[in-house]
Coordinates of C-alpha atoms and ligand atoms in Angstrom, one line a residue:
X27 CA 0.0 0.0 0.0
X28 CA 2.9 2.4 0.7
X29 CA 5.7 3.4 -1.7
X30 CA 9.2 2.4 -0.5
X31 CA 12.5 3.5 -2.0
X32 CA 16.1 2.9 -0.9
X33 CA 19.4 4.0 -2.5
X34 CA 23.1 3.7 -1.9
X35 CA 25.5 5.6 -4.2
X36 CA 29.2 5.3 -4.9
X37 CA 31.4 4.6 -1.9
X38 CA 33.2 7.5 -0.4
X39 CA 36.1 8.5 -2.7
X40 CA 39.8 8.2 -1.4
X41 CA 39.8 11.9 -0.7
X42 CA 36.8 11.3 1.6
X43 CA 34.7 13.4 -0.7
X44 CA 31.1 12.1 -1.2
X45 CA 30.8 11.1 -4.9
X46 CA 27.6 9.0 -5.4
X47 CA 26.6 8.1 -8.9
X48 CA 23.4 10.0 -8.4
X49 CA 22.2 12.3 -5.7
X50 CA 20.4 10.0 -3.2
X51 CA 17.9 12.7 -2.5
X52 CA 16.9 13.0 -6.2
X53 CA 16.8 9.2 -6.7
X54 CA 14.5 8.8 -3.7
X55 CA 12.2 11.7 -4.5
X56 CA 11.9 10.6 -8.2
X57 CA 11.2 7.0 -7.0
X58 CA 8.5 8.3 -4.6
X59 CA 7.0 10.3 -7.4
X60 CA 6.6 7.1 -9.5
X61 CA 5.2 5.2 -6.5
X62 CA 2.9 7.9 -5.2
X63 CA -0.1 6.0 -6.7
X64 CA 0.6 3.3 -4.0
X65 CA -0.3 5.6 -1.2
X66 CA -0.2 9.3 -0.8
X67 CA -1.4 10.7 2.5
X68 CA 2.2 11.6 3.7
X69 CA 5.8 11.2 2.6
X70 CA 9.3 11.4 4.0
X71 CA 13.0 10.8 3.4
X72 CA 16.1 10.1 5.5
X73 CA 19.7 10.6 4.4
X74 CA 23.1 9.3 5.6
X75 CA 26.6 10.6 4.7
X76 CA 30.1 10.1 6.1
X77 CA 30.6 12.3 9.2
X78 CA 26.9 12.6 10.2
X79 CA 26.4 11.9 13.9
X80 CA 22.6 11.7 13.2
X81 CA 20.6 11.2 10.0
X82 CA 19.1 14.1 8.1
X83 CA 15.4 13.6 7.5
X84 CA 12.2 15.4 6.4
X85 CA 8.6 14.3 6.4
X86 CA 5.2 15.9 5.7
X87 CA 1.6 14.9 5.6
X88 CA -0.2 15.2 2.3
X89 CA 1.0 14.6 -1.2
X90 CA 4.7 14.4 -2.2
X91 CA 4.7 18.0 -3.3
X92 CA 4.4 19.0 0.4
X93 CA 7.6 17.1 1.2
X94 CA 9.4 18.7 -1.7
X95 CA 8.3 22.1 -0.6
X96 CA 9.5 21.4 2.9
X97 CA 12.9 20.4 1.5
X98 CA 13.1 23.5 -0.6
X99 CA 12.5 25.6 2.6
X100 CA 14.9 23.5 4.7
X101 CA 17.4 21.9 2.4
X102 CA 18.9 18.5 3.2
X103 CA 22.7 17.8 3.0
X104 CA 24.4 15.7 0.4
X105 CA 24.4 12.0 1.2
X106 CA 25.6 8.6 0.1
X107 CA 22.5 6.6 1.2
X108 CA 18.8 7.4 1.5
X109 CA 15.4 5.8 2.1
X110 CA 12.0 7.3 1.3
X111 CA 8.4 6.5 1.8
X112 CA 4.9 7.5 0.6
X113 CA 2.2 6.4 3.0
X114 CA -1.3 5.1 3.0
X115 CA -2.3 5.2 6.6
X116 CA -3.1 2.1 8.6
X117 CA -2.0 2.8 12.2
X118 CA -2.1 6.5 13.1
X119 CA -3.7 9.3 11.1
X120 CA -2.0 10.9 8.0
X121 CA -0.1 13.5 10.0
X122 CA 3.5 14.9 9.9
X123 CA 4.5 13.0 13.1
X124 CA 3.0 9.7 11.8
X125 CA 4.8 10.0 8.4
X126 CA 7.7 7.8 7.7
X127 CA 10.7 7.5 8.2
X128 CA 10.6 6.9 11.9
X129 CA 13.8 7.6 13.8
X130 CA 15.3 5.8 16.8
X131 CA 18.5 5.9 18.9
X132 CA 18.5 9.7 19.0
X133 CA 18.1 10.0 15.2
X134 CA 21.0 7.7 14.4
X135 CA 18.7 5.1 12.8
X136 CA 15.7 5.5 10.4
X137 CA 13.1 3.0 9.4
X138 CA 10.3 2.9 6.7
X139 CA 7.7 0.3 6.5
X140 CA 4.9 -1.1 4.3
X141 CA 2.4 -3.4 6.0
X142 CA 1.0 -3.9 9.5
X143 CA 2.9 -5.2 12.5
X144 CA 0.1 -6.9 14.4
X145 CA 1.8 -7.3 17.7
X146 CA 3.0 -3.7 17.9
X147 CA 1.0 -3.0 21.0
X148 CA 2.8 -5.6 23.2
X149 CA 6.2 -4.5 21.8
X150 CA 5.4 -0.9 22.4
X151 CA 4.5 -1.7 26.1
X152 CA 7.8 -3.5 26.4
X153 CA 9.7 -0.4 25.0
X154 CA 7.8 2.1 27.1
X155 CA 8.6 0.0 30.1
X156 CA 12.3 0.2 29.1
X157 CA 12.0 4.0 29.0
X158 CA 11.5 4.6 25.3
X159 CA 9.6 7.8 24.4
X160 CA 7.3 7.6 21.4
X161 CA 6.7 10.5 19.0
X162 CA 4.0 8.9 16.8
X163 CA 1.0 6.5 16.9
X164 CA 2.5 4.1 14.4
X165 CA 3.5 0.5 14.5
X166 CA 6.5 1.5 12.4
X167 CA 8.1 3.5 15.2
X168 CA 7.9 0.4 17.4
X169 CA 9.8 -1.5 14.7
X170 CA 12.4 1.3 14.5
X171 CA 13.1 1.1 18.2
X172 CA 13.3 -2.7 18.2
X173 CA 15.8 -2.6 15.3
X174 CA 17.8 0.1 17.1
X175 CA 18.0 -1.9 20.2
X176 CA 19.2 -4.9 18.2
X177 CA 21.7 -2.7 16.4
X178 CA 23.2 -1.5 19.6
X179 CA 23.8 -5.1 20.6
X180 CA 25.3 -6.2 17.3
X181 CA 26.8 -3.1 15.6
X182 CA 25.7 -4.8 12.4
X183 CA 22.6 -3.5 10.7
X184 CA 21.9 -6.7 8.8
X185 CA 22.0 -8.8 11.9
X186 CA 20.0 -6.2 13.8
X187 CA 17.3 -6.4 11.2
X188 CA 17.4 -10.2 11.3
X189 CA 17.0 -10.3 15.1
X190 CA 14.3 -7.7 15.0
X191 CA 12.0 -9.3 12.4
X192 CA 11.9 -12.4 14.5
X193 CA 9.9 -10.3 17.0
X194 CA 7.4 -9.1 14.5
X195 CA 4.0 -10.6 13.5
X196 CA 2.0 -9.3 10.6
X197 CA 3.0 -8.2 7.2
X198 CA 6.0 -5.9 6.5
X199 CA 8.6 -4.6 4.2
X200 CA 11.1 -2.7 6.2
X201 CA 14.1 -0.5 5.2
X202 CA 16.6 0.8 7.6
X203 CA 19.6 3.1 7.4
X204 CA 22.1 4.0 10.2
X205 CA 24.2 7.1 10.6
X206 CA 27.2 4.9 11.5
X207 CA 27.1 3.1 8.2
X208 CA 26.3 5.6 5.5
X209 CA 26.9 3.3 2.5
X210 CA 24.4 0.6 3.6
X211 CA 20.7 0.2 3.4
X212 CA 19.1 -3.0 4.7
X213 CA 15.6 -4.3 3.7
X214 CA 13.4 -7.1 4.9
X215 CA 10.2 -8.6 3.5
X216 CA 7.5 -10.7 4.9
X217 CA 4.2 -10.9 3.0
X218 CA 4.9 -7.5 1.4
X219 CA 6.7 -6.5 -1.8
X220 CA 10.4 -5.5 -2.1
X221 CA 12.5 -5.6 -5.2
X222 CA 16.2 -4.8 -5.8
X223 CA 17.5 -2.5 -8.6
X224 CA 21.0 -3.5 -9.6
X225 CA 23.2 -0.5 -10.7
X226 CA 26.8 0.2 -11.5
X227 CA 28.4 1.6 -8.3
X228 CA 24.9 2.1 -6.9
X229 CA 22.0 -0.1 -5.9
X230 CA 18.3 0.4 -5.2
X231 CA 15.4 -1.0 -3.3
X232 CA 11.7 -0.4 -4.0
X233 CA 8.2 -1.7 -3.3
X234 CA 8.0 -2.1 -7.0
X235 CA 10.3 -1.6 -10.0
X236 CA 8.8 1.8 -10.7
X237 CA 11.0 3.1 -7.8
X238 CA 14.2 2.7 -9.8
X239 CA 13.3 1.9 -13.4
X240 CA 14.5 5.3 -14.5
X241 CA 18.0 4.3 -13.4
X242 CA 18.2 0.6 -14.1
X243 CA 16.1 -2.2 -15.6
X244 CA 18.1 -4.9 -14.0
X245 CA 16.1 -6.1 -11.1
X246 CA 16.1 -8.9 -8.5
X247 CA 13.0 -10.2 -6.8
X248 CA 13.3 -11.4 -3.2
X249 CA 11.6 -14.5 -1.8
X250 CA 9.4 -14.5 1.3
X251 CA 11.2 -13.9 4.7
X252 CA 14.4 -12.6 3.2
X253 CA 16.8 -9.7 4.2
X254 CA 18.8 -7.8 1.6
X255 CA 21.8 -5.6 2.3
X256 CA 22.8 -3.2 -0.4
X257 CA 26.0 -1.2 -0.6
X258 CA 27.2 0.7 -3.7
X259 CA 29.1 -2.4 -4.9
X260 CA 27.2 -5.3 -3.3
X261 CA 23.8 -6.9 -2.8
X262 CA 23.7 -9.6 -0.2
X263 CA 20.6 -11.7 0.5
X264 CA 20.0 -13.9 3.6
X265 CA 17.0 -15.7 4.9
X266 CA 15.4 -14.8 8.2
X267 CA 17.1 -17.8 9.7
X268 CA 20.5 -16.4 8.8
X269 CA 21.2 -18.9 6.0
X270 CA 22.4 -17.5 2.6
X271 CA 19.5 -16.5 0.4
X272 CA 19.3 -16.0 -3.4
X273 CA 17.2 -13.4 -5.2
X274 CA 16.0 -14.1 -8.8
X275 CA 17.3 -11.5 -11.3
X276 CA 15.2 -10.4 -14.3
X277 CA 15.1 -7.6 -16.8
X278 CA 12.2 -5.1 -16.4
X279 CA 10.2 -5.2 -19.6
X280 CA 9.1 -1.5 -19.6
X281 CA 11.0 1.7 -19.4
X282 CA 10.7 4.9 -17.4
X283 CA 8.8 6.7 -20.2
X284 CA 6.1 4.1 -19.9
X285 CA 5.7 5.3 -16.3
X286 CA 5.0 8.9 -17.4
X287 CA 1.8 10.3 -18.7
X288 CA 3.0 10.5 -22.3
X289 CA 1.2 13.7 -23.0
X290 CA -2.2 12.6 -21.6
X291 CA -3.9 14.7 -18.9
X292 CA -3.9 11.7 -16.5
X293 CA -2.4 8.3 -16.2
X294 CA -6.0 7.0 -16.4
X295 CA -6.5 8.6 -19.8
X296 CA -3.2 7.3 -21.0
X297 CA -4.0 3.8 -19.8
X298 CA -7.4 3.8 -21.4
X299 CA -5.7 4.6 -24.7
X300 CA -3.1 1.9 -24.1
X301 CA -5.7 -0.8 -24.1
X302 CA -5.4 -1.9 -27.8
X303 CA -1.6 -2.3 -27.1
X304 CA -2.2 -4.0 -23.8
X305 CA -4.5 -6.6 -25.3
X306 CA -2.2 -7.1 -28.3
X307 CA 0.8 -7.5 -26.1
X308 CA -1.0 -10.0 -23.8
X309 CA -1.8 -12.1 -26.9
X310 CA 1.7 -11.8 -28.3
X311 CA 4.0 -14.8 -28.2
X312 CA 1.4 -17.2 -26.8
X313 CA 1.4 -19.7 -29.6
X314 CA 4.4 -22.1 -30.1
X315 CA 5.8 -23.2 -33.4
X316 CA 3.2 -26.0 -33.6
X317 CA 0.4 -23.5 -33.1
X318 CA -0.3 -24.7 -29.6
X319 CA -1.0 -22.1 -26.8
X320 CA 1.6 -21.7 -24.2
X321 CA 1.6 -20.1 -20.7
X322 CA 4.5 -18.1 -19.2
X323 CA 5.7 -20.1 -16.2
X324 CA 3.9 -23.4 -15.7
X325 CA 4.8 -26.0 -13.1
X326 CA 1.5 -27.8 -13.5
X327 CA 1.6 -30.9 -15.6
X328 CA -0.9 -31.1 -18.4
X329 CA -2.3 -34.3 -16.8
X330 CA -3.3 -32.1 -13.8
X331 CA -5.1 -29.7 -16.1
X332 CA -6.9 -32.7 -17.6
X333 CA -7.9 -34.0 -14.2
X334 CA -9.4 -30.8 -12.7
X335 CA -13.1 -30.8 -12.1
X336 CA -13.7 -27.3 -10.9
X337 CA -12.2 -23.9 -11.3
X338 CA -12.5 -21.2 -8.6
X339 CA -11.5 -17.7 -9.6
X340 CA -10.4 -15.5 -6.7
X341 CA -9.8 -11.8 -7.0
X342 CA -11.0 -8.4 -5.8
X343 CA -12.7 -5.4 -7.3
X344 CA -12.2 -4.9 -11.0
X345 CA -10.1 -8.1 -11.2
X346 CA -13.0 -10.1 -9.9
X347 CA -15.3 -8.6 -12.6
X348 CA -12.7 -9.7 -15.2
X349 CA -12.9 -13.2 -13.7
X350 CA -16.7 -13.1 -13.9
X351 CA -16.6 -12.2 -17.6
X352 CA -14.1 -15.1 -18.2
X353 CA -16.3 -17.5 -16.4
X354 CA -18.8 -17.5 -19.3
X355 CA -16.1 -18.3 -21.8
X356 CA -14.3 -20.9 -19.8
X357 CA -17.4 -22.8 -18.9
X358 CA -18.6 -22.6 -22.5
X359 CA -15.3 -23.8 -24.0
X360 CA -14.1 -26.3 -21.3
X361 CA -17.3 -27.6 -19.8
X362 CA -15.8 -27.2 -16.3
X363 CA -17.8 -25.5 -13.5
X364 CA -16.3 -22.1 -12.7
X365 CA -17.0 -20.2 -9.5
X366 CA -16.1 -16.6 -8.8
X367 CA -15.2 -15.9 -5.2
X368 CA -14.2 -12.5 -3.8
X369 CA -10.7 -13.3 -2.4
X370 CA -11.5 -11.8 1.1
X371 CA -14.5 -14.1 1.4
X372 CA -12.9 -17.2 0.0
X373 CA -11.1 -18.7 3.0
X374 CA -13.8 -17.8 5.5
X375 CA -16.5 -19.8 3.8
X376 CA -14.5 -23.1 4.3
X377 CA -14.6 -23.8 0.6
X378 CA -14.6 -27.3 -0.9
X379 CA -11.1 -27.4 -2.5
X380 CA -8.9 -30.3 -3.3
X381 CA -6.2 -31.5 -5.7
X382 CA -8.8 -31.5 -8.5
X383 CA -9.5 -27.8 -8.1
X384 CA -7.7 -25.2 -10.2
X385 CA -7.7 -21.8 -8.4
X386 CA -7.2 -18.9 -10.7
X387 CA -6.0 -15.8 -8.9
X388 CA -6.4 -12.6 -10.9
X389 CA -4.5 -9.5 -9.7
X390 CA -3.0 -6.4 -11.5
X391 CA -0.5 -5.7 -8.7
X392 CA 0.2 -9.2 -7.7
X393 CA 0.3 -7.9 -4.1
X394 CA -3.3 -7.7 -3.0
X395 CA -3.2 -9.2 0.4
X396 CA -6.7 -10.6 0.3
X397 CA -5.9 -12.4 -2.9
X398 CA -2.5 -13.6 -1.6
X399 CA -4.0 -15.0 1.6
X400 CA -6.7 -16.8 -0.5
X401 CA -4.0 -18.3 -2.7
X402 CA -2.1 -19.6 0.3
X403 CA -5.3 -21.1 1.7
X404 CA -6.1 -22.8 -1.6
X405 CA -2.6 -24.3 -1.8
X406 CA -2.9 -25.5 1.8
X407 CA -6.0 -27.3 0.7
X408 CA -4.2 -29.1 -2.1
X409 CA -5.5 -27.0 -5.0
X410 CA -3.2 -25.9 -7.9
X411 CA -3.0 -22.2 -8.3
X412 CA -2.6 -20.3 -11.6
X413 CA -2.3 -16.6 -11.3
X414 CA -3.1 -14.0 -13.9
X415 CA -1.0 -11.0 -12.9
X416 CA 0.4 -7.8 -14.5
X417 CA 3.3 -6.8 -12.2
X418 CA 6.2 -9.1 -12.9
X419 CA 8.2 -10.3 -9.9
X420 CA 5.3 -9.7 -7.5
X421 CA 4.3 -11.9 -4.7
X422 CA 1.2 -13.7 -6.0
X423 CA 3.0 -15.3 -9.0
X424 CA 5.8 -16.4 -6.8
X425 CA 3.3 -18.3 -4.7
X426 CA 1.5 -19.8 -7.6
X427 CA 2.0 -23.0 -9.4
X428 CA 1.7 -21.3 -12.8
X429 CA 1.4 -17.7 -14.0
X430 CA 0.1 -16.1 -17.1
X431 CA 1.3 -12.5 -17.2
X432 CA -0.8 -9.8 -18.7
X433 CA 1.6 -7.6 -20.6
X434 CA -0.3 -4.3 -20.0
X435 CA 2.7 -2.4 -18.8
X436 CA 2.6 -0.3 -15.6
X437 CA -0.9 0.6 -14.5
X438 CA -0.4 3.7 -12.4
X439 CA -3.9 5.1 -12.1
X440 CA -5.7 3.7 -9.1
X441 CA -8.8 2.9 -11.3
X442 CA -8.0 -0.2 -13.3
X443 CA -8.7 0.0 -17.0
X444 CA -6.1 -1.6 -19.3
X445 CA -5.4 -4.3 -16.6
X446 CA -9.1 -5.2 -16.8
X447 CA -9.2 -5.8 -20.5
X448 CA -5.8 -7.5 -20.4
X449 CA -7.0 -9.8 -17.6
X450 CA -10.1 -10.8 -19.7
X451 CA -7.7 -11.4 -22.6
X452 CA -5.4 -13.5 -20.5
X453 CA -8.3 -15.4 -18.9
X454 CA -9.5 -16.2 -22.4
X455 CA -6.1 -17.5 -23.3
X456 CA -6.3 -19.7 -20.3
X457 CA -9.7 -21.0 -21.3
X458 CA -8.4 -21.8 -24.8
X459 CA -5.3 -23.5 -23.2
X460 CA -7.5 -25.6 -21.0
X461 CA -9.7 -26.5 -24.0
X462 CA -6.6 -27.4 -25.9
X463 CA -5.1 -29.5 -23.2
X464 CA -8.4 -31.2 -22.3
X465 CA -9.4 -31.8 -25.9
X466 CA -12.6 -29.8 -25.7
X467 CA -11.6 -27.8 -28.8
X468 CA -9.8 -28.7 -32.0
X469 CA -6.7 -26.7 -32.9
X470 CA -8.6 -25.0 -35.7
X471 CA -11.4 -24.0 -33.3
X472 CA -8.8 -22.4 -31.1
X473 CA -7.2 -20.7 -34.0
X474 CA -10.5 -19.1 -34.9
X475 CA -11.0 -17.9 -31.3
X476 CA -7.5 -16.5 -31.3
X477 CA -8.1 -14.7 -34.6
X478 CA -11.3 -13.2 -33.2
X479 CA -9.3 -12.0 -30.2
X480 CA -6.5 -10.6 -32.3
X481 CA -9.1 -8.5 -34.1
X482 CA -10.2 -6.9 -30.8
X483 CA -7.4 -4.3 -30.4
X484 CA -8.4 -2.5 -33.6
X485 CA -12.1 -2.5 -32.4
X486 CA -11.1 -1.2 -29.0
X487 CA -9.3 1.6 -30.8
X488 CA -12.5 2.4 -32.7
X489 CA -14.4 2.7 -29.5
X490 CA -11.8 5.0 -28.0
X491 CA -12.0 7.2 -31.0
X492 CA -15.7 7.5 -30.5
X493 CA -15.0 8.8 -26.9
X494 CA -15.9 12.4 -27.4
X495 CA -19.6 11.7 -27.5
X496 CA -19.3 9.8 -24.3
X497 CA -17.4 12.7 -22.7
X498 CA -20.0 15.2 -23.8
X499 CA -22.7 13.0 -22.2
X500 CA -20.7 12.7 -19.0
X501 CA -20.3 16.5 -18.8
X502 CA -24.0 16.9 -19.2
X503 CA -24.5 14.7 -16.1
X504 CA -22.2 16.5 -13.7
X505 CA -25.0 16.8 -11.1
X506 CA -26.0 13.1 -11.2
X507 CA -26.1 11.6 -7.8
X508 CA -27.1 8.0 -8.7
X509 CA -26.6 5.9 -11.8
X510 CA -27.7 2.3 -12.6
X511 CA -25.9 -0.1 -14.9
X512 CA -27.7 -3.1 -16.4
X513 CA -26.3 -6.0 -18.3
X514 CA -26.9 -9.7 -19.0
X515 CA -24.6 -12.7 -19.6
X516 CA -21.1 -11.3 -20.1
X517 CA -22.6 -7.8 -20.0
X518 CA -23.6 -8.3 -16.3
X519 CA -20.0 -8.1 -14.9
X520 CA -19.4 -5.2 -17.3
X521 CA -22.3 -3.4 -15.7
X522 CA -20.8 -3.9 -12.3
X523 CA -17.4 -2.8 -13.4
X524 CA -19.0 0.4 -14.9
X525 CA -20.6 1.1 -11.6
X526 CA -17.4 0.5 -9.7
X527 CA -15.6 3.0 -12.0
X528 CA -18.1 5.7 -11.3
X529 CA -18.1 5.0 -7.6
X530 CA -14.3 5.1 -7.2
X531 CA -13.7 8.1 -9.6
X532 CA -16.7 10.4 -9.3
X533 CA -17.8 9.4 -5.8
X534 CA -21.3 8.9 -7.1
X535 CA -23.6 6.1 -5.9
X536 CA -23.8 3.6 -8.7
X537 CA -25.1 0.0 -8.9
X538 CA -24.6 -2.6 -11.5
X539 CA -26.9 -5.6 -11.7
X540 CA -28.2 -8.3 -14.0
X541 CA -30.9 -6.8 -16.2
X542 CA -33.1 -9.8 -15.6
X543 CA -33.2 -8.8 -11.9
X544 CA -34.9 -5.5 -12.6
X545 CA -38.4 -6.8 -12.2
X546 CA -37.5 -8.6 -9.0
X547 CA -37.1 -5.3 -7.1
X548 CA -34.6 -2.7 -8.5
X549 CA -37.2 -1.4 -11.0
X550 CA -38.7 0.4 -8.0
X551 CA -35.6 2.6 -8.1
X552 CA -36.5 4.0 -11.6
X553 CA -37.5 7.6 -11.3
X554 CA -37.8 10.6 -13.7
X555 CA -34.5 11.3 -15.2
X556 CA -32.5 8.6 -13.4
X557 CA -29.6 7.7 -15.7
X558 CA -29.5 4.0 -16.5
X559 CA -26.8 2.4 -18.6
X560 CA -27.8 -0.7 -20.5
X561 CA -25.3 -3.0 -22.2
X562 CA -27.1 -4.7 -25.1
X563 CA -25.9 -8.0 -26.4
X564 CA -25.3 -8.4 -30.1
X565 CA -28.6 -8.9 -32.1
X566 CA -26.7 -11.8 -33.7
X567 CA -26.0 -13.3 -30.3
X568 CA -27.3 -16.8 -30.0
X569 CA -28.0 -16.3 -26.3
X570 CA -31.5 -15.1 -27.2
X571 CA -31.0 -12.2 -24.8
X572 CA -31.0 -9.3 -27.3
X573 CA -34.8 -8.9 -27.3
X574 CA -35.0 -9.3 -23.6
X575 CA -32.5 -6.5 -22.9
X576 CA -34.2 -4.3 -25.4
X577 CA -37.4 -4.9 -23.4
X578 CA -35.5 -3.9 -20.3
X579 CA -34.6 -0.5 -21.9
X580 CA -38.3 0.0 -22.7
X581 CA -39.4 -0.8 -19.1
X582 CA -37.0 1.7 -17.6
X583 CA -37.6 4.3 -20.2
X584 CA -41.4 4.0 -19.7
X585 CA -40.8 4.9 -16.0
X586 CA -38.8 8.1 -16.8
X587 CA -35.2 6.8 -16.9
X588 CA -32.6 8.5 -19.0
X589 CA -31.4 5.5 -21.0
X590 CA -27.7 5.4 -22.0
X591 CA -27.4 2.4 -24.3
X592 CA -24.2 0.6 -25.3
X593 CA -25.1 -1.3 -28.5
X594 CA -23.4 -2.9 -31.5
X595 CA -23.2 -1.0 -34.8
X596 CA -26.4 -1.4 -36.8
X597 CA -28.6 -2.5 -33.9
X598 CA -31.6 -0.4 -34.9
X599 CA -33.9 -2.1 -32.4
X600 CA -32.5 0.1 -29.6
X601 CA -32.9 3.5 -31.3
X602 CA -36.5 4.2 -30.2
X603 CA -35.8 3.6 -26.5
X604 CA -32.4 5.1 -26.1
X605 CA -31.7 8.7 -25.1
X606 CA -28.1 8.2 -25.9
X607 CA -26.4 5.4 -27.8
X608 CA -22.7 4.6 -27.5
X609 CA -22.0 2.4 -30.5
X610 CA -19.4 -0.4 -30.4
X611 CA -18.2 -2.5 -33.4
X612 CA -19.6 -6.0 -33.9
X613 CA -17.7 -8.8 -32.3
X614 CA -18.3 -12.3 -31.0
X615 CA -20.7 -12.4 -28.0
X616 CA -18.0 -13.5 -25.5
X617 CA -15.7 -10.7 -26.6
X618 CA -18.1 -7.9 -26.3
X619 CA -16.9 -6.9 -22.7
X620 CA -13.6 -5.9 -24.1
X621 CA -15.4 -3.2 -26.1
X622 CA -18.4 -2.4 -23.9
X623 CA -16.2 -1.5 -20.9
X624 CA -14.4 1.3 -22.8
X625 CA -17.3 3.8 -22.9
X626 CA -17.9 3.2 -19.2
X627 CA -14.3 3.9 -18.4
X628 CA -14.3 7.1 -20.4
X629 CA -17.7 8.2 -18.9
X630 CA -16.5 7.8 -15.3
X631 CA -13.2 9.5 -16.0
X632 CA -14.8 12.5 -17.7
X633 CA -17.5 12.9 -15.1
X634 CA -14.9 12.9 -12.4
X635 CA -12.8 15.4 -14.3
X636 CA -15.8 17.6 -14.8
X637 CA -16.3 17.5 -11.0
X638 CA -12.7 18.6 -10.6
X639 CA -11.6 15.3 -9.0
X640 CA -8.2 13.6 -9.2
X641 CA -8.8 10.7 -11.5
X642 CA -5.4 9.1 -10.9
X643 CA -5.5 9.2 -7.1
X644 CA -9.2 9.1 -5.9
X645 CA -9.8 9.8 -2.3
X646 CA -9.5 6.9 0.3
X647 CA -8.1 4.5 -2.3
X648 CA -4.7 3.0 -3.0
X649 CA -3.5 1.2 -6.1
X650 CA -2.5 -1.9 -4.3
X651 CA -4.3 -3.0 -1.2
X652 CA -1.5 -4.8 0.6
X653 CA -3.3 -5.1 4.0
X654 CA -6.2 -7.4 4.7
Ligands
AGP716 C1 -10.2 -1.1 -9.5 O1 -10.4 0.0 -10.3 C2 -9.7 -0.8 -8.1 N1 -8.4 -0.2 -8.2 C3 -9.7 -2.1 -7.3 O2 -11.0 -2.6 -7.2 C4 -8.7 -3.2 -7.8 O3 -9.2 -3.8 -8.9 C5 -8.6 -4.3 -6.7 O4 -8.1 -3.7 -5.5 C6 -7.7 -5.5 -7.0 O5 -6.4 -5.0 -7.2 P1 -5.4 -6.0 -8.0 O6 -5.9 -6.3 -9.3 O7 -4.1 -5.3 -8.0 O8 -5.3 -7.3 -7.1

């Protein structure tokens, strides 16, 4: 949930002059800027340099610009090592004093933290008893004092971290820097992300690669319960038990420019426009020389895929709606029952899971704690887990038996857009892979499905280019205080995703539901002028649902609703009942969500913009929810 950055520059030169490859302060502030989407209710930095008796630091509540202004007014000294943090508050309100870093040992040690230390209260009582004075309400300050006490006893920051983490329960990524060792930063991770950036005469740490991708694309992912010590010329990994550890190096497959807005007004607008590429890239390279589909990293034998008798998709939010869309396709192609379960509900319902269950975990960040915990539960019950994830090197893929990466590139805006359409694409690839392995579909049938999918990026581009009409409609609805979304079959999860977008961006009450449910209660909500989106299946759809949904439009229109219809080009049946029509190109029934979602994304973004809201960082939200 929080953004974490660590940096060590070149060692001190023989003439004892500080000569880091880059200015630590700049590296950390640039890294925090790229991580601000992870949490932004306060930010802070701590610096170490030869000769400092105590660390230099600054921290401020509010967005990163507040910290930068603070530093402008009270400049910080040059340094050789630095750690920085953007926070999404869990323990203690978003105030200056609760911002990280937290200092201990009279300012000689600084700590930043992502996660929750669940036993902080008992540790704090122990420290207060020992005479420690606390300046904040956070669990992180407790960790800082525990690490400081271990450091005093060992004079070795790595060993101090190792001893300290043995006292903590909960989830944490911790970074620590000490005034006495200004060319070292130590990091520890348990159930929370931490990656290493490998430089030349400098090394980096980050809660994700965005922290350092502007400086190096050589990265190293850490395993669970590992401690990493970086100096300008070394990276050393140990396990919490002290045994040597080994990180897994990889090359980051996107560059710093991809992390910028590329001329768009917001990351969200940029990412909506990137969807054709994200879908195409997710499809790319998935077919081997023999025309067979292939997944990224699979340690599940084909015989296991042939033996599964149920699939459970676990995810949260938008990712769950992507899974709900995929359910229709996978059941239709593979004839396996597919359940969708919200990850945070999954393990508490005591699910029936065994070695014949395939659990599919969908997550853009690969760090959503609810989903990670559900993955662990499923594996404990003997299920095989395949994850569909966007962020390479993140925790969920590392704890899965197989992974299918969406190649959507970094999704910075909190509201998920290109990840959603890429997740559906990847889930369809999985469905086709299963149909191939289990023999439900002949290769030529899979080829035709793949061809239909490959035609989707151009159709998505067409829908995006029709966006101005959607925006004009959104602007006309600036004062709307409630909007309904109706859909059927694969349009039903799209309706719910459309409602979620409006909720999280424009802070408007919105509800998505199955159009068939209307007459069972919700129709009582219909009132004069109430905006109602209706996603209409193709008139060519063999589901027989087109006429039913057109009737639904009639029913709500007759009761005064303002009908906003998403329909396929040429569908004249909707014209007489629609106040607004957002046309989408024709496509196969199961692929319509990849097109129908686009106007809903654009609508929510434009309405939020019209209301003067921050579409990239909506209130109360964070890009990756790494606490349960
Ligand atoms: C979607 O716009 C939201 N940002 C949120 O619902 C998100 O989809 C959910 O938190 C899951 O995140 P993940 O895909 O990173 O696991």
